[in-house]
Short mmCIF file of C-alpha atoms in Angstrom, two decimals:
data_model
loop_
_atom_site.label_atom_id
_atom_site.label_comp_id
_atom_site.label_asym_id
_atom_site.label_seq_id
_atom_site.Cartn_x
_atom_site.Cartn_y
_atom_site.Cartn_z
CA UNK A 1 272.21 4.68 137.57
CA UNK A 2 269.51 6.89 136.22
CA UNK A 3 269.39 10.25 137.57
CA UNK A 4 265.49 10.71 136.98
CA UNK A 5 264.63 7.99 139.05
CA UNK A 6 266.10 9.38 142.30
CA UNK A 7 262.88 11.44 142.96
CA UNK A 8 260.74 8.53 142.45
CA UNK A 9 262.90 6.33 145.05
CA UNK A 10 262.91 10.13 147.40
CA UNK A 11 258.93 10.70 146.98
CA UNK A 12 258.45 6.49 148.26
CA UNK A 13 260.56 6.73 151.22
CA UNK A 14 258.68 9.70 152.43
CA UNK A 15 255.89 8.42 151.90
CA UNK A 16 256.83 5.44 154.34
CA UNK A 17 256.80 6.87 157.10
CA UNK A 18 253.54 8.43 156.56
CA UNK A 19 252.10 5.35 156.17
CA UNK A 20 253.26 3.86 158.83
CA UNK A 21 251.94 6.34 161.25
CA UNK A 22 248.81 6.05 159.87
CA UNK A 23 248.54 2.55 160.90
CA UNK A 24 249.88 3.45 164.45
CA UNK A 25 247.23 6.46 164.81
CA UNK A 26 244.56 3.46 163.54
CA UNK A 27 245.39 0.72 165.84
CA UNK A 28 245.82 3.58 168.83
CA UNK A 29 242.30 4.44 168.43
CA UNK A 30 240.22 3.06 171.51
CA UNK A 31 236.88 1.76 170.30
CA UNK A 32 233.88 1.66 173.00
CA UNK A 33 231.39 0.07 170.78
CA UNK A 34 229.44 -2.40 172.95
CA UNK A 35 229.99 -0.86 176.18
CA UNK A 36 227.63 -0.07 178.78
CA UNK A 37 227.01 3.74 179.09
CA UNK A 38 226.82 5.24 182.34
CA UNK A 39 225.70 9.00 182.23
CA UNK A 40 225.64 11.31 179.41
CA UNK A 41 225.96 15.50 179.82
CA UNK A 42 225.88 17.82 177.80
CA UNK A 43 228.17 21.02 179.09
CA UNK A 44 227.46 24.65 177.54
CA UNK A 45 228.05 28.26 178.44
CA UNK A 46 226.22 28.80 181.65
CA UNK A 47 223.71 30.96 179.96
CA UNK A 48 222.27 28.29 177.76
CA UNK A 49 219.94 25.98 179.26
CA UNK A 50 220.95 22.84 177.80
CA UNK A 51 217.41 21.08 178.42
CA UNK A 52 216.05 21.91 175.43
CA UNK A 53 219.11 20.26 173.93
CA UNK A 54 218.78 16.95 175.38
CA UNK A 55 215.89 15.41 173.04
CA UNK A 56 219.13 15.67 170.13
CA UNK A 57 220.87 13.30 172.26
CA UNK A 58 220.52 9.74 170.70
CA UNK A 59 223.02 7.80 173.06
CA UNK A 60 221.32 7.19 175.96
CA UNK A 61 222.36 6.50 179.78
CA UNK A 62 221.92 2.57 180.75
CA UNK A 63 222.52 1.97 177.06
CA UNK A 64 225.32 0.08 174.84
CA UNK A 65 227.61 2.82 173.53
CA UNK A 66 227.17 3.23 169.82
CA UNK A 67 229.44 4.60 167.45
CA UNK A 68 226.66 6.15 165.64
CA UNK A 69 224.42 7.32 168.10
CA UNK A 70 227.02 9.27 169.32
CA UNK A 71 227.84 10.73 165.30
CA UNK A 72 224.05 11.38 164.82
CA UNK A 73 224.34 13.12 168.25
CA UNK A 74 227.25 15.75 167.47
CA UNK A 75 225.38 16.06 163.91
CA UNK A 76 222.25 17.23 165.38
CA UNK A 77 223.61 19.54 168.07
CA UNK A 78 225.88 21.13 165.26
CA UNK A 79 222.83 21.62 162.96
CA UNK A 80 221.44 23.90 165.35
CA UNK A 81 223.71 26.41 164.38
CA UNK A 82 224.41 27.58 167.90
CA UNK A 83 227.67 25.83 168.30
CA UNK A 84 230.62 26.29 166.42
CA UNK A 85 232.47 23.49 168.02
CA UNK A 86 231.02 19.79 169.90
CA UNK A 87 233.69 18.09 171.97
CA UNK A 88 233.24 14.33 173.09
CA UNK A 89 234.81 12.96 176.21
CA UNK A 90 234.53 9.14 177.20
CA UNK A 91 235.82 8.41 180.63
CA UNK A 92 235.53 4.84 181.84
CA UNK A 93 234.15 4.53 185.41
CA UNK A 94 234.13 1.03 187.52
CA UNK A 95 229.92 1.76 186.35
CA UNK A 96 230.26 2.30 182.59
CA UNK A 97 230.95 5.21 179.99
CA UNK A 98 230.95 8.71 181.20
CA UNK A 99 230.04 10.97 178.08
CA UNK A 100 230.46 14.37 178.30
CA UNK A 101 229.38 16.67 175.17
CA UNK A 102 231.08 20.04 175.41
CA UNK A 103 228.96 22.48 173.43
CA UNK A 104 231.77 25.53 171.95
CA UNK A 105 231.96 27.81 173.05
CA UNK A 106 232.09 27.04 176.40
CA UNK A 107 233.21 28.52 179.95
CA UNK A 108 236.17 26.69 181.70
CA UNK A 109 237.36 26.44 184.91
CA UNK A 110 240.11 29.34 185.37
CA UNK A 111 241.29 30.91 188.77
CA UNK A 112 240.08 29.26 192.35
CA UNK A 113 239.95 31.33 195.32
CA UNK A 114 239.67 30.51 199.35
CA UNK A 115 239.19 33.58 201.77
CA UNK A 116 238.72 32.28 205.14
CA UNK A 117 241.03 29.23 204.49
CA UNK A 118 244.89 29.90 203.71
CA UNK A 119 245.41 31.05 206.56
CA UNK A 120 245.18 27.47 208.03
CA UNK A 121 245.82 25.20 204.91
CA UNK A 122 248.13 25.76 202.15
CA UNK A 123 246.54 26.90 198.50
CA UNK A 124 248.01 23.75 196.46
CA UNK A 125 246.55 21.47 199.52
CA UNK A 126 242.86 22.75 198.64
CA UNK A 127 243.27 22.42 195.04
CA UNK A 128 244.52 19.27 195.62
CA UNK A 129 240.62 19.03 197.73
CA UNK A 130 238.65 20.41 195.36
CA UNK A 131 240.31 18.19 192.51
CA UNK A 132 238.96 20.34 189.22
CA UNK A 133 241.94 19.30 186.78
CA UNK A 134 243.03 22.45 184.35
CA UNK A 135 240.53 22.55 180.89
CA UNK A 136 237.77 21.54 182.58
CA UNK A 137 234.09 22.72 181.23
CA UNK A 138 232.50 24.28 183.66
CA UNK A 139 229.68 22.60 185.29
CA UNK A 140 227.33 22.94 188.46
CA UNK A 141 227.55 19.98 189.51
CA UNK A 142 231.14 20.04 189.43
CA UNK A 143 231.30 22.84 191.68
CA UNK A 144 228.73 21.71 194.26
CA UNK A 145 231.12 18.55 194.13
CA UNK A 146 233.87 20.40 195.61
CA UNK A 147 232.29 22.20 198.02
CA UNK A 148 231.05 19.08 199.62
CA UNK A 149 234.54 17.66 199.36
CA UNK A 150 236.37 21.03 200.86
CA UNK A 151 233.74 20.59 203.56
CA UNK A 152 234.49 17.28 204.76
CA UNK A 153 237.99 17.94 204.52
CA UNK A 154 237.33 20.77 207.00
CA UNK A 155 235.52 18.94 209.82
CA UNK A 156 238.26 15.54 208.96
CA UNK A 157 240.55 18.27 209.84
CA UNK A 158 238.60 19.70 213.55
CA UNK A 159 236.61 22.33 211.85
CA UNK A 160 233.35 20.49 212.62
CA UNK A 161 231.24 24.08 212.55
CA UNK A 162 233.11 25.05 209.27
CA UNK A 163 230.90 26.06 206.07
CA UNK A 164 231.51 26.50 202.42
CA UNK A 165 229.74 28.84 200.27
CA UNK A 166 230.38 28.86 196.63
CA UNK A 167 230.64 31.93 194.20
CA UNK A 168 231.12 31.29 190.48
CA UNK A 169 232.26 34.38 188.34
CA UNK A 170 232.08 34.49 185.07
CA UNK A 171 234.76 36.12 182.45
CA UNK A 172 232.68 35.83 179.32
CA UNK A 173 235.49 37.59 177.47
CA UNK A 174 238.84 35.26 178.21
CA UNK A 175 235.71 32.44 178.37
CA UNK A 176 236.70 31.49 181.91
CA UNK A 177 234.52 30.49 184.95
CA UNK A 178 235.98 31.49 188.14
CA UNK A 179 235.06 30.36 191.31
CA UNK A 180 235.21 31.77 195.19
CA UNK A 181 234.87 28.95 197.97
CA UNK A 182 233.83 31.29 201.05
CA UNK A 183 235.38 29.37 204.32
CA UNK A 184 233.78 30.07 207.46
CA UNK A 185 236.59 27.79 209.91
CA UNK A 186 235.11 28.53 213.00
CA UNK A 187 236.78 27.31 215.84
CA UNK A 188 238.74 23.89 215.75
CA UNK A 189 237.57 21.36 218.05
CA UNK A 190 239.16 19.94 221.25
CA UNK A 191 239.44 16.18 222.36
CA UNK A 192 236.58 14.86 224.30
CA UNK A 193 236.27 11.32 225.69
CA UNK A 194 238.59 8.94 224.07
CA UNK A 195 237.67 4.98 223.65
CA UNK A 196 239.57 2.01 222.52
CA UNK A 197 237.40 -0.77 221.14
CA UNK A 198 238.67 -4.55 220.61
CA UNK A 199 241.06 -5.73 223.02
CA UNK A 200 240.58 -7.10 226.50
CA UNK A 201 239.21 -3.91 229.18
CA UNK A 202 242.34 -3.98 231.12
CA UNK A 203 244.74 -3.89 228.01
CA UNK A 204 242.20 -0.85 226.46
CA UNK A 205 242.64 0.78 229.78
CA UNK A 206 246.77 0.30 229.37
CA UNK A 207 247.09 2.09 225.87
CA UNK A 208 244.67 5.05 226.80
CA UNK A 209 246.86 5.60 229.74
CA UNK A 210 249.71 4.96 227.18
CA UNK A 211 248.18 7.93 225.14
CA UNK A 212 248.23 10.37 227.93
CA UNK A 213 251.78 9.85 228.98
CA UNK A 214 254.28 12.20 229.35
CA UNK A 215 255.76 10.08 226.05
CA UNK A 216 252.82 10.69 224.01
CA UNK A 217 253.10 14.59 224.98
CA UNK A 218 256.53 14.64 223.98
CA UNK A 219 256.10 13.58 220.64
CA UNK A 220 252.49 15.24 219.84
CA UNK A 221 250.50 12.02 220.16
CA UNK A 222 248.54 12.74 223.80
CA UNK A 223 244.61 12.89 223.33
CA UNK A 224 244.00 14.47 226.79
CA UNK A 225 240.43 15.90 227.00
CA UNK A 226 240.84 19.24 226.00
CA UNK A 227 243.88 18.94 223.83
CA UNK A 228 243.27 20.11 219.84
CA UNK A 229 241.48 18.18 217.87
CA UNK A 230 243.87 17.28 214.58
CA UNK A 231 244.53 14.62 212.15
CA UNK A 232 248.09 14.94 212.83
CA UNK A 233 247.47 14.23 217.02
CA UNK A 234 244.98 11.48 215.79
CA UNK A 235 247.86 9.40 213.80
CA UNK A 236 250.63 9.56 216.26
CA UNK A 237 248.37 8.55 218.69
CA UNK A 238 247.81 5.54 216.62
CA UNK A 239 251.65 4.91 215.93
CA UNK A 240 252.58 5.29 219.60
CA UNK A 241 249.64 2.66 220.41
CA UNK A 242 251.28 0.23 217.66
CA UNK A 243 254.88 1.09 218.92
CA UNK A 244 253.30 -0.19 222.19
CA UNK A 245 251.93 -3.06 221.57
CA UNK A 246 254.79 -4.05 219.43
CA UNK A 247 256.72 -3.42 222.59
CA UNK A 248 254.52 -5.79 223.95
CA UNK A 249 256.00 -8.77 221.19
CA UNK A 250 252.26 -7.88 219.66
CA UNK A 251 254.14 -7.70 216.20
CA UNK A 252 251.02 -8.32 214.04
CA UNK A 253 248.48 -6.08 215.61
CA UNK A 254 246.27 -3.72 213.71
CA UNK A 255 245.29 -0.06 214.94
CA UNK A 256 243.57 2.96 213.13
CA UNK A 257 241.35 5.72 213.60
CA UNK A 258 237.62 4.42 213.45
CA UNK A 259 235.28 7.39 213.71
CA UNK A 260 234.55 10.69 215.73
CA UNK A 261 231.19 11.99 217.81
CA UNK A 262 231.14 15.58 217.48
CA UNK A 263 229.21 17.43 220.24
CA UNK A 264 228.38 21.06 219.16
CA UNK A 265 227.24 22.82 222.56
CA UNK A 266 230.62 21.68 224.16
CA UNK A 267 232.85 21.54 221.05
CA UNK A 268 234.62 18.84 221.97
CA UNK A 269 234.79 15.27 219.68
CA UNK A 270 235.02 11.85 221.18
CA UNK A 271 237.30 9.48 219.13
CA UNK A 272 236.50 5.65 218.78
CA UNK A 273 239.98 4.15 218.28
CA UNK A 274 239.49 0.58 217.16
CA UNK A 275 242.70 -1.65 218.21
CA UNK A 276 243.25 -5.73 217.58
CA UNK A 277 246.48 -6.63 218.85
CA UNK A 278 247.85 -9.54 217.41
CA UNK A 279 249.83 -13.09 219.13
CA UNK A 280 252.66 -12.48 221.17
CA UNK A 281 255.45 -13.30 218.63
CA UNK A 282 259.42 -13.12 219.89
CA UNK A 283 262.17 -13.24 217.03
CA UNK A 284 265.40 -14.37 216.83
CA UNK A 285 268.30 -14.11 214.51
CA UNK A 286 270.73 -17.04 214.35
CA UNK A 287 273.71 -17.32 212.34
CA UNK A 288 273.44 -13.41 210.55
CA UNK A 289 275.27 -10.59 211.68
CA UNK A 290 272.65 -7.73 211.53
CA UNK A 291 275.08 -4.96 212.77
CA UNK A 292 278.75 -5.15 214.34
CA UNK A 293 277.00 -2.13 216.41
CA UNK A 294 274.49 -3.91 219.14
CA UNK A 295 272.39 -1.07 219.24
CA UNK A 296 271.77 -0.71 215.53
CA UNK A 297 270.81 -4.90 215.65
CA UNK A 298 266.84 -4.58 216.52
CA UNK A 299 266.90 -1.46 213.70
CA UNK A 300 267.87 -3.18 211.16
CA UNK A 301 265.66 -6.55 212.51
CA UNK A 302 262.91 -4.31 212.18
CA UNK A 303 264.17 -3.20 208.58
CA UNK A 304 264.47 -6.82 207.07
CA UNK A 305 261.60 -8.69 208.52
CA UNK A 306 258.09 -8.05 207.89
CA UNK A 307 256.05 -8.74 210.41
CA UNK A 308 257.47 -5.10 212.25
CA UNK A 309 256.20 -3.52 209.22
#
C-alpha cells in the first residue's frame, strides 16, 4: 500500500460525517411557508417605542407566512443601525403563526417577586401561575397576562376581594426586567348556600345532607354555611358525593364543581354543584378469585373494572 494516500482516505472519512450532518441539520429545518400568520410583535428594550418600527415590518398579521417577507423584515430593522442583534420566534397556535421579533439588545424576564402571597401559597406554585418560561423578552402584555392569571387563581382559591398590582424593575446593566406582583389576599371567603342541580329534589336533598355529615367533617369535605371557602373542601365534597352515589350502585354518575356566587357585603360564596347520577348498575364476579382475603374482594373489583373509575 502507498503510504501517501492514507491522508487522502483520512481527510474523506472526516469529511463524511460532516456531510452527513449537514443533510440532517437540512431536512430538520421546519419550513412555515404557506401558513396562515396570526400576530406579529416586535419586542425591544422598554425604552424604545417600537411603533415607529412597525411600518419595516413586511409580514403581516392575517397573512400567508413568507420566507421573504420575514428576510426583508430582519434586513430593514437591522439597517437602522439601532440593533445589533434581530431574533425570530415562530410559535404555532391552534389560530396560526405567532411571530415574535426580538430587537438586541433587549430586557428579559429575570427575578419574580410576591409580597402579600407566600405566606399562603408556595413560590414555585405562583410561578407555575404566572407561567413566564426563563429567556423570555420582556413584554407588557406579558406581564398584564399574569396578573390577570395570578388574580383568578386568587379568588378560584377564596380570595374573592384579592388584588394584584404589578411593578416591573428594570436592571439595564445585567439587561434584566424584574417584576413585583403586589398581593392584597384579603380575607378568604366562607361557604354560603350550597345547591345541587340535576338529579331528582329528594335525591339533591340526600347528598347535601350527605355533605354535612359528621363523615364529610371527618375527612374535610363538609360545606356547612360558614365553613372556609377552598378548592381543596370543594373537591372532597365532590368525591364523597360520587363515593355516595356509587354506594348507591350509581356506578356511572358524573359530579363536579359548576360555578360560585360571590356576595361581597356578607363574604360568603354560594356553590352550584351540578350532579347526574347514572343507572343503578350491580356487578358480579363469577368464576375469578379477586382476593383469598374477602375484604380486599370489592378493592380490587373496583381496581379491574372500569365503570368504578
Amino acid at each position: 500500500m502507498r503510504w501517501w494516500l492514507l491522508p487522502i482516505f483520512v481527510a474523506l472519512a472526516g469529511l463524511a460525517p460532516l456531510e452527513c450532518q449537514a443533510q440532517a441539520t437540512q431536512s430538520n429545518k421546519v419550513s412555515y411557508e404557506g401558513q396562515r400568520v396570526a400576530a406579529v410583535d416586535l419586542v425591544a428594550n422598554p425604552k424604545i417605542s417600537v411603533d415607529s418600527l412597525r411600518p419595516l415590518v413586511q409580514q403581516r398579521s392575517g397573512e400567508a407566512y413568507s420566507n421573504s417577507k420575514v428576510e426583508n423584515t430582519i434586513s430593514a430593522l437591522k439597517q437602522t443601525g439601532r440593533f445589533s442583534k434581530v431574533e425570530l420566534d415562530v410559535k404555532p397556535d391552534p389560530g396560526g403563526l405567532h411571530l415574535t421579533f426580538t430587537l438586541e439588545p433587549a430586557l428579559y424576564f429575570g427575578v419574580f417577586q410576591f409580597p402579600g402571597a407566600t405566606k399562603r401559597f408556595t413560590y414555585t406554585r405562583l410561578l407555575q401561575v404566572i407561567d413566564i418560561p426563563n429567556q423570555t423578552p420582556y413584554k407588557q402584555e406579558v406581564v398584564a397576562k399574569a396578573g390577570g392569571a395570578l388574580l383568578e387563581f386568587l379568588i378560584s382559591a377564596g380570595y374573592f376581594q384579592a388584588q394584584v398590582r404589578t411593578e416591573p424593575q428594570f436592571d439595564e446593566t445585567h439587561m434584566l426586567a424584574n417584576v413585583v406582583f403586589h398581593v392584597n389576599l384579603g380575607k378568604r371567603a366562607k361557604v354560603g348556600i350550597v345547591e345541587v342541580h340535576g338529579p331528582e329534589p329528594s335525591e339533591a336533598n340526600r347528598l347535601l345532607h350527605a355533605m354535612r355529615s359528621l363523615r364529610a367533617t371527618a375527612r374535610g369535605a363538609s360545606l356547612k354555611p360558614g365553613k372556609s371557602y377552598t378548592p381543596k373542601r370543594i373537591d372532597s365534597a365532590v368525591a364523597l358525593m360520587k363515593r355516595d352515589l356509587a354506594n348507591q350502585h350509581r356506578l356511572a354518575s358524573k359530579v363536579h364543581f359548576d360555578q360560585s356566587h360571590y356576595h361581597a357585603d356578607t363574604n360568603h360564596a354560594d356553590i352550584i354543584i351540578d350532579a347526574q347520577p347514572g343507572p343503578i348498575v350491580k356487578v358480579r364476579v363469577q368464576g375469578a378469585k379477586l382476593s383469598w382475603l374477602p375484604f380486599l374482594r370489592g378493592r380490587q373489583m373496583k381496581k379491574l373494572i372500569p365503570i368504578f373509575s
